Short mmCIF file of C-alpha atoms in Angstrom, two decimals:
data_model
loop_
_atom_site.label_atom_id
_atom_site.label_comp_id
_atom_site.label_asym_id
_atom_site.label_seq_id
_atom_site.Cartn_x
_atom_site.Cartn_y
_atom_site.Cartn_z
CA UNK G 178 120.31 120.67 67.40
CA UNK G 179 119.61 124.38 67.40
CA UNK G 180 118.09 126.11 70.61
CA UNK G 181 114.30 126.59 70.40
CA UNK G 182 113.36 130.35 71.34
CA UNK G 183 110.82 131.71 73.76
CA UNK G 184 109.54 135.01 75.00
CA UNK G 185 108.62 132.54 78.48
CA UNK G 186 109.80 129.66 79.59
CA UNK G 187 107.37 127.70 82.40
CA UNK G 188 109.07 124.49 84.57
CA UNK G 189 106.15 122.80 86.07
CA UNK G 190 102.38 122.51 84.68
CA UNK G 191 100.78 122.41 88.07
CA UNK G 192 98.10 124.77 89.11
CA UNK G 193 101.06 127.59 89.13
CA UNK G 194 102.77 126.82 86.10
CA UNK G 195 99.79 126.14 83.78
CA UNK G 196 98.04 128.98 84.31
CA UNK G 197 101.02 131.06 84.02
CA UNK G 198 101.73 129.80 80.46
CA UNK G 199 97.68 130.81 79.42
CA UNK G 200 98.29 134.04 80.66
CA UNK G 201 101.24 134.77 79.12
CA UNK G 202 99.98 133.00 76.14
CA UNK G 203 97.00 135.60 76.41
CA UNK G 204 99.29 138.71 76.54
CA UNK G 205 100.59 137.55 72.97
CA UNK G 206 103.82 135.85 74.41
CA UNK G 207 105.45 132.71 72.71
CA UNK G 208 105.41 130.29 75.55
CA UNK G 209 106.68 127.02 76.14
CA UNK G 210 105.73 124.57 79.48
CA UNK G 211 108.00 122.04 80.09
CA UNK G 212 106.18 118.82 82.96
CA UNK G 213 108.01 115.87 83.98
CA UNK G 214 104.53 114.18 85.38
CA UNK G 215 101.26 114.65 84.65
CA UNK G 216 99.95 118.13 83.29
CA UNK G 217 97.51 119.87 86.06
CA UNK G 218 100.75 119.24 88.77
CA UNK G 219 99.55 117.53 92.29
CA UNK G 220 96.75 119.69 92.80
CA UNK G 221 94.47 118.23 90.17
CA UNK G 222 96.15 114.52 90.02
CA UNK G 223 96.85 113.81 93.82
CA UNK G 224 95.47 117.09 95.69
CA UNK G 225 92.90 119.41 95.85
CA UNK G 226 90.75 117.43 93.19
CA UNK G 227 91.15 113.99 93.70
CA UNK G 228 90.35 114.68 97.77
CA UNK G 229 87.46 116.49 96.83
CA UNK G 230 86.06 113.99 95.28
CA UNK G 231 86.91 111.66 97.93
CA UNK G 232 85.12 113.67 100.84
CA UNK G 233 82.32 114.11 98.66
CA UNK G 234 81.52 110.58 98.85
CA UNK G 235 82.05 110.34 102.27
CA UNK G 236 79.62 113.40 102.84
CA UNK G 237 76.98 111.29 101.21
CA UNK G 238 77.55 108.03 103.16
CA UNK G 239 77.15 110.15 106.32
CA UNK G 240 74.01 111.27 104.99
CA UNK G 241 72.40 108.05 104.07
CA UNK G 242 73.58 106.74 107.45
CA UNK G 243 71.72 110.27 108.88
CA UNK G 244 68.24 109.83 106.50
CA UNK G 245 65.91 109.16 109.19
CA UNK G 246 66.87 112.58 110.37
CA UNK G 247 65.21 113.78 106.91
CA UNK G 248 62.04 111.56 106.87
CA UNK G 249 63.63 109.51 104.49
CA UNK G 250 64.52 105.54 105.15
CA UNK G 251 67.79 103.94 103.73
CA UNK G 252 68.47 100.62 104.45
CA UNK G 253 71.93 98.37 104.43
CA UNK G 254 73.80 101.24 103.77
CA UNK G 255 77.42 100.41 102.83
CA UNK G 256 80.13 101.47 100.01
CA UNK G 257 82.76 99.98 97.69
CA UNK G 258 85.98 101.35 98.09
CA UNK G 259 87.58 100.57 95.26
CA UNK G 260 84.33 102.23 93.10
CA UNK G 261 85.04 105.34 95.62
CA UNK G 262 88.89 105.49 94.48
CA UNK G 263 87.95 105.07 90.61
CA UNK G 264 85.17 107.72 90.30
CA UNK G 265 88.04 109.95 92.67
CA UNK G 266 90.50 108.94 89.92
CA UNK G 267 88.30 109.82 86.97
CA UNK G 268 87.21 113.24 88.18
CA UNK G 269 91.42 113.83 88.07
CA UNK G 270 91.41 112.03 84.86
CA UNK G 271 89.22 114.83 83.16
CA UNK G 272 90.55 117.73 85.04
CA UNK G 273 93.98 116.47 83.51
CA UNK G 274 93.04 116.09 79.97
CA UNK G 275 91.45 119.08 80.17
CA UNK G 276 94.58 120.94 80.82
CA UNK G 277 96.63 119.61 77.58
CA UNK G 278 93.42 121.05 75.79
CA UNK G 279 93.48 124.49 77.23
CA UNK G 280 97.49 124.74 76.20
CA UNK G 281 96.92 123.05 72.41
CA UNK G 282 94.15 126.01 72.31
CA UNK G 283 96.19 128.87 73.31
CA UNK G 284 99.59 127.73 71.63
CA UNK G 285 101.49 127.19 74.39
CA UNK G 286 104.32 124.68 73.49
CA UNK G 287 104.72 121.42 75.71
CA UNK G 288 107.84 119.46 76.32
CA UNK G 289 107.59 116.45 78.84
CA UNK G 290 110.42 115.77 80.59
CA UNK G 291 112.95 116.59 83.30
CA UNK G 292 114.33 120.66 82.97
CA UNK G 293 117.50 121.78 83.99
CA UNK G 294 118.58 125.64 84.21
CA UNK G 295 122.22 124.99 82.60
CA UNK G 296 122.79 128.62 82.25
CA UNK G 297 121.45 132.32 82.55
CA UNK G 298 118.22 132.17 79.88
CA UNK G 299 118.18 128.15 79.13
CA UNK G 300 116.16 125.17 79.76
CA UNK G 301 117.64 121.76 78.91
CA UNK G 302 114.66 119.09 78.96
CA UNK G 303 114.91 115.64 78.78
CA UNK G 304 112.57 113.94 77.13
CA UNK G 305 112.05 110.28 76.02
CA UNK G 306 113.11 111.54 72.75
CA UNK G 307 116.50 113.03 73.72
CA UNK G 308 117.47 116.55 75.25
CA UNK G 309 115.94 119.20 73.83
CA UNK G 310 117.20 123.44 74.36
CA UNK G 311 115.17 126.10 74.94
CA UNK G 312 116.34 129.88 75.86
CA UNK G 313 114.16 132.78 76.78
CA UNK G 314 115.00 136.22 79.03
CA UNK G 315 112.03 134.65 81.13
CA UNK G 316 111.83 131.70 83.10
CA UNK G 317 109.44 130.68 85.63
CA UNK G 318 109.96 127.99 87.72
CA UNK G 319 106.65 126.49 89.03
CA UNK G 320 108.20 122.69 90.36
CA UNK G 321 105.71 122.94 93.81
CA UNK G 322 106.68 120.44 96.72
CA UNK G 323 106.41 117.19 97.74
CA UNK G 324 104.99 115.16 101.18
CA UNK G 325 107.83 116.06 104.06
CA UNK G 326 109.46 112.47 105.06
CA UNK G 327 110.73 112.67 109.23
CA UNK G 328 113.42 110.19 109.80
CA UNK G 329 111.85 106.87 111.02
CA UNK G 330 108.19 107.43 109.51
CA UNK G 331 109.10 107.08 106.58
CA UNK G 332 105.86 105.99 103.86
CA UNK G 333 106.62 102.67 102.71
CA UNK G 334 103.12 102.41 100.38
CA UNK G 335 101.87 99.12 102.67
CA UNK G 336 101.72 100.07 106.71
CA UNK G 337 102.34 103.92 105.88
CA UNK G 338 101.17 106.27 103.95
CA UNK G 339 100.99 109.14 102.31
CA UNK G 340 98.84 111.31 100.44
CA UNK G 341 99.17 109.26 97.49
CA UNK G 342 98.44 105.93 98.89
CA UNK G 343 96.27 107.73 100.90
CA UNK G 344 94.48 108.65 97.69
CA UNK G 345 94.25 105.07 95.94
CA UNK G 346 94.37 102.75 99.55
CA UNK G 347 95.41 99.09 98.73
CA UNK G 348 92.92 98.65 101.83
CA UNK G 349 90.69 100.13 104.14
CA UNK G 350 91.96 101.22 107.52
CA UNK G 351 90.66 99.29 110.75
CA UNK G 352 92.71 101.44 113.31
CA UNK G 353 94.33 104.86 111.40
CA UNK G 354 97.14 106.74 112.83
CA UNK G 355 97.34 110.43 111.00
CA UNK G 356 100.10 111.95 112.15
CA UNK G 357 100.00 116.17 111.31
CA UNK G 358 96.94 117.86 111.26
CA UNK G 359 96.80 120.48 108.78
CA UNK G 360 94.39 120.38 105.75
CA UNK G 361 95.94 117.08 104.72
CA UNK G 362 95.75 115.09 107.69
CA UNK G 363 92.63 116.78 108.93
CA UNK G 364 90.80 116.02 105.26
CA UNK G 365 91.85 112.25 105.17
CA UNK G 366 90.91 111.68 109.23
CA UNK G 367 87.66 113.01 108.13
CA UNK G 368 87.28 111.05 105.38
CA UNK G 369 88.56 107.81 106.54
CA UNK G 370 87.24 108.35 110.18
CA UNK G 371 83.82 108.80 108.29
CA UNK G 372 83.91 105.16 106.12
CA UNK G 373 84.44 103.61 109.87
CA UNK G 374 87.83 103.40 110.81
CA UNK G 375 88.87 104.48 114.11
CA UNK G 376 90.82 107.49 113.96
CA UNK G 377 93.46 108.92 116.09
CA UNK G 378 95.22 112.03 115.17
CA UNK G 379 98.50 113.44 116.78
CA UNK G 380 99.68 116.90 116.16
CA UNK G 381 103.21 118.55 117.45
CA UNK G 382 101.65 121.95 118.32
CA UNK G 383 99.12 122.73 121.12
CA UNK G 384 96.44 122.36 118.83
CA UNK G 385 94.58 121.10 115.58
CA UNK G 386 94.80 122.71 112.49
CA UNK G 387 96.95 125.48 113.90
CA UNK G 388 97.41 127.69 111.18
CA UNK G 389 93.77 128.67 112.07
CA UNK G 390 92.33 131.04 114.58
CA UNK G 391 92.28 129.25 118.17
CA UNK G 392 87.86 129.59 118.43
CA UNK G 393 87.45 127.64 115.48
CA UNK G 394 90.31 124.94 116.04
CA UNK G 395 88.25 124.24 119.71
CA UNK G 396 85.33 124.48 117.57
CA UNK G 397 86.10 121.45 114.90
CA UNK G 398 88.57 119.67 117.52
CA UNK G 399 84.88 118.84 119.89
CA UNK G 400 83.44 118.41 116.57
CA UNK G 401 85.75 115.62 115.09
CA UNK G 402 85.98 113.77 119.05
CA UNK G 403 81.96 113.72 118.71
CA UNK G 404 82.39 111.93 115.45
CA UNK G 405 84.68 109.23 117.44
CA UNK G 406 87.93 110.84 116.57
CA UNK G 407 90.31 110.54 119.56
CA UNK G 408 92.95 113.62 118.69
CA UNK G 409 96.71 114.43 120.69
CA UNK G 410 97.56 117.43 120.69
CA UNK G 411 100.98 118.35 122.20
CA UNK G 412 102.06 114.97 120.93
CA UNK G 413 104.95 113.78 119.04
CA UNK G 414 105.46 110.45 117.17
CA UNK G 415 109.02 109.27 117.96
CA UNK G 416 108.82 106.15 116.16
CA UNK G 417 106.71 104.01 114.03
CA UNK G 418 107.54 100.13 114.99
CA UNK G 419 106.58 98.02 111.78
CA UNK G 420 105.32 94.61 112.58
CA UNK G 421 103.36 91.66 110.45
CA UNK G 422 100.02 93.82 109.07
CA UNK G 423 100.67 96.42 112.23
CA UNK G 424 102.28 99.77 113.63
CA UNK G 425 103.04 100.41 117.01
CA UNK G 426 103.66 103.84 117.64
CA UNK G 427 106.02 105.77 120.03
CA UNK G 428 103.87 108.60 121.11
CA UNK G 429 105.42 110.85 123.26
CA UNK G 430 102.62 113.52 125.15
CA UNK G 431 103.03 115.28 128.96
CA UNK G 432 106.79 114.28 128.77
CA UNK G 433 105.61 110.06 128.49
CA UNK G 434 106.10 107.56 125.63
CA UNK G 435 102.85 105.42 125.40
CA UNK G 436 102.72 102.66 122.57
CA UNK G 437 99.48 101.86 120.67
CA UNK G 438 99.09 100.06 117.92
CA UNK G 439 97.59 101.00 114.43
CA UNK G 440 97.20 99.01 110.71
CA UNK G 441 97.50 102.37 108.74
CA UNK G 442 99.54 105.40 109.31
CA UNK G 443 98.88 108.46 106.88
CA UNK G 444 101.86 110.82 107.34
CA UNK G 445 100.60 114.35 106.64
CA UNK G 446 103.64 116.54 108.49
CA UNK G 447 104.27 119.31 106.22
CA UNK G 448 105.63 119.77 102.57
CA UNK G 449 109.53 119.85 101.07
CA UNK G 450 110.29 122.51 97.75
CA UNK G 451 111.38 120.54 94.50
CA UNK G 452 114.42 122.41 94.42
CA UNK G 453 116.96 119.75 93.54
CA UNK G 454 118.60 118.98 90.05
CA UNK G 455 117.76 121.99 88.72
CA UNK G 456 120.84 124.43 88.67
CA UNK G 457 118.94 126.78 90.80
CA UNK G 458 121.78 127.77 92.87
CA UNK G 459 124.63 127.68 89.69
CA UNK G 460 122.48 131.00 88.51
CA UNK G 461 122.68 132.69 92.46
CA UNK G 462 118.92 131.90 93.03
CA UNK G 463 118.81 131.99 97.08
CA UNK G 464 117.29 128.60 98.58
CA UNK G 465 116.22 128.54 101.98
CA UNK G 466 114.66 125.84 103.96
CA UNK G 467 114.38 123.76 100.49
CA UNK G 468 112.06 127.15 98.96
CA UNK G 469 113.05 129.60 96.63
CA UNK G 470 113.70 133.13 98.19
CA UNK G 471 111.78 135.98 96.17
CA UNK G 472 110.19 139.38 96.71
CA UNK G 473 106.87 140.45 96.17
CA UNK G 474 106.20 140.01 92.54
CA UNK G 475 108.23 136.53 92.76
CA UNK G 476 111.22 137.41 91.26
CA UNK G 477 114.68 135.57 92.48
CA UNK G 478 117.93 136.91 92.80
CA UNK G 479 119.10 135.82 89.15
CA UNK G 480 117.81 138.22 86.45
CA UNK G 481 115.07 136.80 84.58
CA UNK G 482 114.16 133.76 86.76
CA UNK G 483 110.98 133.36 88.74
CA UNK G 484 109.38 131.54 91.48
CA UNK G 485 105.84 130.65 91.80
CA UNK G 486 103.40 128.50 94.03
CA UNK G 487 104.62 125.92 96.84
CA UNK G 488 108.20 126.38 96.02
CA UNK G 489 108.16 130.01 96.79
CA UNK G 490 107.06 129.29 100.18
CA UNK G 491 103.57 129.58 102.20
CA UNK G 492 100.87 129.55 102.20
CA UNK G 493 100.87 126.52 100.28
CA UNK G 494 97.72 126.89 98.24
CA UNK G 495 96.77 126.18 94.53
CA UNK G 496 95.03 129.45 93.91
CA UNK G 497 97.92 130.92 95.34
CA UNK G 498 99.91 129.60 92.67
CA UNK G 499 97.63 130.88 89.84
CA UNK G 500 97.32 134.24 91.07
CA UNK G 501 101.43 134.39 91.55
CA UNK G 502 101.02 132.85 87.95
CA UNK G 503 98.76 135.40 86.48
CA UNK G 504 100.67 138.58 88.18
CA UNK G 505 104.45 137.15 86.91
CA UNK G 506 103.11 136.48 83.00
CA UNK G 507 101.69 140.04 83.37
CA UNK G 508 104.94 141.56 84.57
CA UNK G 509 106.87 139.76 81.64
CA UNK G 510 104.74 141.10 79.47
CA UNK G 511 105.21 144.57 80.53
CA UNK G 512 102.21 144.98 83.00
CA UNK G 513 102.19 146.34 86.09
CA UNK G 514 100.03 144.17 88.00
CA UNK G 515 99.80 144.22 91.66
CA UNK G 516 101.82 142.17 94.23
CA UNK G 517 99.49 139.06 95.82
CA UNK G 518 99.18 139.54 99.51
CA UNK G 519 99.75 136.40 101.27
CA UNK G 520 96.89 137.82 103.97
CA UNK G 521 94.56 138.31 101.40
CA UNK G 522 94.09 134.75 100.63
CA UNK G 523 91.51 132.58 101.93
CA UNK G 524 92.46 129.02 103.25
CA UNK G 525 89.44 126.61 103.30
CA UNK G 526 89.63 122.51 104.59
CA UNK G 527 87.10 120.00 103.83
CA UNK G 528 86.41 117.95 106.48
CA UNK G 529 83.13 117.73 107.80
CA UNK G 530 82.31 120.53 109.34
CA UNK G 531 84.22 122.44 106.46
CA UNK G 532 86.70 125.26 107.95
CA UNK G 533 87.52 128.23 105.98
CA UNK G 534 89.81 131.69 107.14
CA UNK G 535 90.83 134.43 105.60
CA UNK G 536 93.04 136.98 107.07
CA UNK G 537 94.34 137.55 110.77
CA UNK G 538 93.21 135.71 113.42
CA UNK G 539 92.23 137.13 116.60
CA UNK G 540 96.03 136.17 118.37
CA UNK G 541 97.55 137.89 115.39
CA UNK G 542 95.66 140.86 115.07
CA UNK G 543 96.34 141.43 118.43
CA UNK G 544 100.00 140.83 118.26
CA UNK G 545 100.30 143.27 115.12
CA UNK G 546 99.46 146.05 117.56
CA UNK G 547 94.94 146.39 116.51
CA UNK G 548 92.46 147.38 118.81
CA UNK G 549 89.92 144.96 117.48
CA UNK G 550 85.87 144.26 117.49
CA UNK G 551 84.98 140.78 117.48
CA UNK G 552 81.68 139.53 115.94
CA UNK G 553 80.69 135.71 116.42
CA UNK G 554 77.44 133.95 115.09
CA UNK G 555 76.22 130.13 115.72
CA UNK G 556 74.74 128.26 112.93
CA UNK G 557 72.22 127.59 115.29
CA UNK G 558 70.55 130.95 114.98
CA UNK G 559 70.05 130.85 110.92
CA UNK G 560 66.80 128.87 109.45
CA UNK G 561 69.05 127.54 106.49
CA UNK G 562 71.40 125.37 108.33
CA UNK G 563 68.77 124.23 110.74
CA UNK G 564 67.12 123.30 107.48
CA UNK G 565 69.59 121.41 106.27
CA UNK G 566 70.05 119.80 108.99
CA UNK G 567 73.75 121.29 109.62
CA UNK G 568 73.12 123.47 112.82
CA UNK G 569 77.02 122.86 113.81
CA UNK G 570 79.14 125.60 113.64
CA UNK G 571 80.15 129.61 113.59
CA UNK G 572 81.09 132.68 111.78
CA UNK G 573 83.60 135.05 113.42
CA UNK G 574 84.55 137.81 112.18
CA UNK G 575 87.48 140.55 113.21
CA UNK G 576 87.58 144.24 112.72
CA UNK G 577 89.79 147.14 113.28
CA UNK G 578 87.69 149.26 116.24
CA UNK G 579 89.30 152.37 114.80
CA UNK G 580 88.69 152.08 111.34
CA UNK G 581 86.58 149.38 110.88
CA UNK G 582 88.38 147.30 108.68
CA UNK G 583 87.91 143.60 108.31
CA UNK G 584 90.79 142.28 109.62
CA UNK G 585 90.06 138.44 109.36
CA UNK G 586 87.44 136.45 109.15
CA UNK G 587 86.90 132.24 110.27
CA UNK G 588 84.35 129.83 109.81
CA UNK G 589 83.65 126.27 110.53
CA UNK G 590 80.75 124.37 109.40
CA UNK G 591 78.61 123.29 105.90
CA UNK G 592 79.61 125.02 102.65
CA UNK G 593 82.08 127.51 104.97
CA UNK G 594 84.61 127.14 102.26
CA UNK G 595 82.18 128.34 99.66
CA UNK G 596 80.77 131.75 102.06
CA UNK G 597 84.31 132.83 102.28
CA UNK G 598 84.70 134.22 99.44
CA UNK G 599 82.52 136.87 100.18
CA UNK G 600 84.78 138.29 102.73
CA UNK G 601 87.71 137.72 100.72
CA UNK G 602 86.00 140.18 98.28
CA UNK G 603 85.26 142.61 100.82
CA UNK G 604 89.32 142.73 101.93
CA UNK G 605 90.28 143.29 98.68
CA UNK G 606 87.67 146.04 97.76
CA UNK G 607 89.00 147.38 101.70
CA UNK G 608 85.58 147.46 103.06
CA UNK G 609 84.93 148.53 106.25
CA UNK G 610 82.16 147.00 108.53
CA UNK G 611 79.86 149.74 107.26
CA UNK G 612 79.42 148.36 104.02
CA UNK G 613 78.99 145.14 105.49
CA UNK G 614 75.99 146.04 107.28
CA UNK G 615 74.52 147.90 104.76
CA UNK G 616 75.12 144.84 101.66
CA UNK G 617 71.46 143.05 101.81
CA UNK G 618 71.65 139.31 102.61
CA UNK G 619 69.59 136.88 100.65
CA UNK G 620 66.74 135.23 102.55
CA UNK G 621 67.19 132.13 103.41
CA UNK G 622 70.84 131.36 103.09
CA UNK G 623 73.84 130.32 105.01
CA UNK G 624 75.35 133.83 104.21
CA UNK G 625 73.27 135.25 106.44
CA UNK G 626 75.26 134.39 109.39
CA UNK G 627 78.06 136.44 107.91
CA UNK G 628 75.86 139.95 107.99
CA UNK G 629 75.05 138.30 111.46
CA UNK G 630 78.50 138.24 113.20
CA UNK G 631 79.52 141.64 111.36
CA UNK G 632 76.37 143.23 113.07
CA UNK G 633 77.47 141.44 116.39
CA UNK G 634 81.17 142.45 116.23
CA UNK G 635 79.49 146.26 116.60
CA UNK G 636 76.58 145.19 119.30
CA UNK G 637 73.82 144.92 116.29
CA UNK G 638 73.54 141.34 115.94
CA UNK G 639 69.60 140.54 115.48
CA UNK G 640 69.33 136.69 115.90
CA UNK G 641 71.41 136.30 118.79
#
């Protein structure tokens, strides 16, 4: 069978990989996307979306359990898991469908099935049909990752978990062991912990969610214990005994091994690349640490070939992926578009309180060398969250003291991971606290407390 031509290849339809192809397809490119799962990748059929959804339902059980704080009166409040799961499902459902839509509408070729890189400039797929050829000069591979397995904790779909199960639980959890705490483990100990199951998390480093800056991880850690979480830091599962409808763990904290015993264990411990079976390293594409080695506009060592998203290393975020998408169909096409900066994008979890960052944190601005100007301000000081009844939380914000540019900027609390943006803006146009103070604030809102801590990182701060 002859070998079907392509200006751009894409391996992977995943948040990366999809949006890629449009853009490419945009630029007047003939593109072809080759997915071995489900179109949309993890992010819309066992990620980002699906979660969402999840914690969205959980946000409004919390609420009905809180309406006599509003005036209002809701009795025998309770929920049906399985009707949780299905409306989380369908939400992914249309997200998917959507996806095969948007690449029927802007030509972009699909192939389902598995893709090999044979050779310099060619894709074999295999498809339920048979293999199938493709070449192109361009090829972008866009596979993402998959849940990290430690020896020993190992998901086995019934006792533990992972995000999948996680996702569509055979049960609800009585007792829940989450071991990891990054933005999956934090997100399902907040939304399980919510529905009533008590919650333990345990976390290796010396603190939750540690990619964040150490104010705000204090901040949701007292937040999450007054919501009945218990949370280990320091802490280390050694092993995971599996018993008749129970776990007992081997936790290992201060140098001891205690035991406790769990029905659930969600194992949320970091992400592997999906580098195998591909013929990445037959073309001299550098792997290391199971993620594709590239430089700043994502190209690999082997002419031609590409590297997007989660396989191309951290931060491991969806609309990292697009942008990295966006910026290599641009270069293929002759642009000259400019290189994403990893510190430029915002990271945002949804547990309740929500925690969003963006930029350096106070440790690492310090250890790149800054004289810095912190600004904080409490939720408690602005009339919308007291309002809504969400006076929980903080804005910090981090500036150069020489130059006044934002350095970083964290927040924990309601609808954080929405008021980020704005200072994500604000690092890309390279404001400087100036502009800040002078940009007008709507009346009442939540983003008020942003103007507020960039007023009190210069000793202006009015509501404090």
């Amino acid at each position: 069978m002859a070998a079907k031509s392509f200006d751009m290849i894409v391996i992977g339809a995943g948040p990366g990989g999809y949006v890629a192809a449009i853009r490419g397809a945009q630029l007047g490119l003939n593109v072809a996307i080759v997915e071995r799962e489900h179109m949309g990748g993890i992010c819309l059929n066992w990620g980002c979306i699906p979660t969402k959804a999840l914690l969205r339902s959980s946000e409004v059980f919390h609420l009905m359990n809180h309406a006599k704080d509003y005036g209002l009166s809701a009795d025998n409040i309770s929920y049906d898991l399985d009707a949780v799961v299905k409306r989380s499902r369908g939400v992914a459902k249309q997200l998917s469908g959507g996806i095969g839509h948007l690449m029927k509408k802007n030509k972009v070729t699909t192939f389902m099935g598995e893709a090999t890189l044979p050779a310099k400039g060619q894709v074999t797929v295999k498809t339920d049909k048979g293999t199938e050829t493709l070449t192109s000069k361009h090829i972008i591979v866009a596979t993402g990752a998959r849940a990290r397995e430690l020896p020993g904790l190992e998901a086995d779909g019934d006792l533990v978990w992972t995000y999948k199960t996680a996702l569509q639980p055979p049960r609800m959890p009585k007792k829940l062991l989450v071991i990891g705490s990054g933005a999956i483990g934090i997100e399902f100990a907040s939304f399980y912990n919510t529905l009533g199951a008590e919650t333990t998390v345990v976390e290796v480093m010396d603190r939750i969610l540690p990619v964040e800056d150490a104010e705000i991880s204090a901040f949701a850690k007292k937040s999450f214990a007054k919501q009945g979480m218990k949370i280990m830091e320091k802490a280390m599962v050694k092993k995971l005994d599996r018993g008749k409808g129970k776990v007992t763990a081997h936790i290992e904290v201060g140098g001891k091994v205690e035991k406790q015993e769990f029905d659930t264990v969600i194992s949320a411990v970091g992400i592997v690349g999906n580098v195998e079976g591909l013929g990445l390293e037959g073309l001299g594409v550098k792997i290391d640490r199971t993620h594709v080695v590239t430089d700043e506009h994502c190209r690999t060592g082997a002419e031609g070939v590409y590297a997007i998203g989660d396989i191309a290393g951290a931060p491991w975020l969806a609309h990292k992926a697009s942008h990295e998408g966006v910026m290599v169909a641009e270069l293929i096409a002759g642009q000259k578009p400019h290189p994403v900066k990893p510190e430029s994008i915002a990271g945002c979890t949804y547990c309740h309180p929500q925690v969003a960052s963006v930029g350096f944190t106070e440790a690492k601005a310090k250890e790149a060398g800054y004289e810095i100007r912190v600004g904080r301000f409490p939720f408690i000081g602005n009339g919308k969250a007291i309002a809504l009844g969400e006076p929980e939380g903080m804005v910090k914000t981090i500036f150069d003291a020489k130059t006044g540019e934002l350095l970083g900027a964290h927040m924990v609390g309601a609808e954080v991971t929405e008021m980020i943006q704005g200072y994500v803006v604000g690092r890309t146009l390279e404001t400087t606290e100036a502009e800040l103070m002078e940009t007008v604030f709507p009346h009442p809102t939540l983003s008020e407390m942003m103007h507020e801590s960039v007023l009190d990182a210069f000793d202006r701060a009015i509501h404090i």
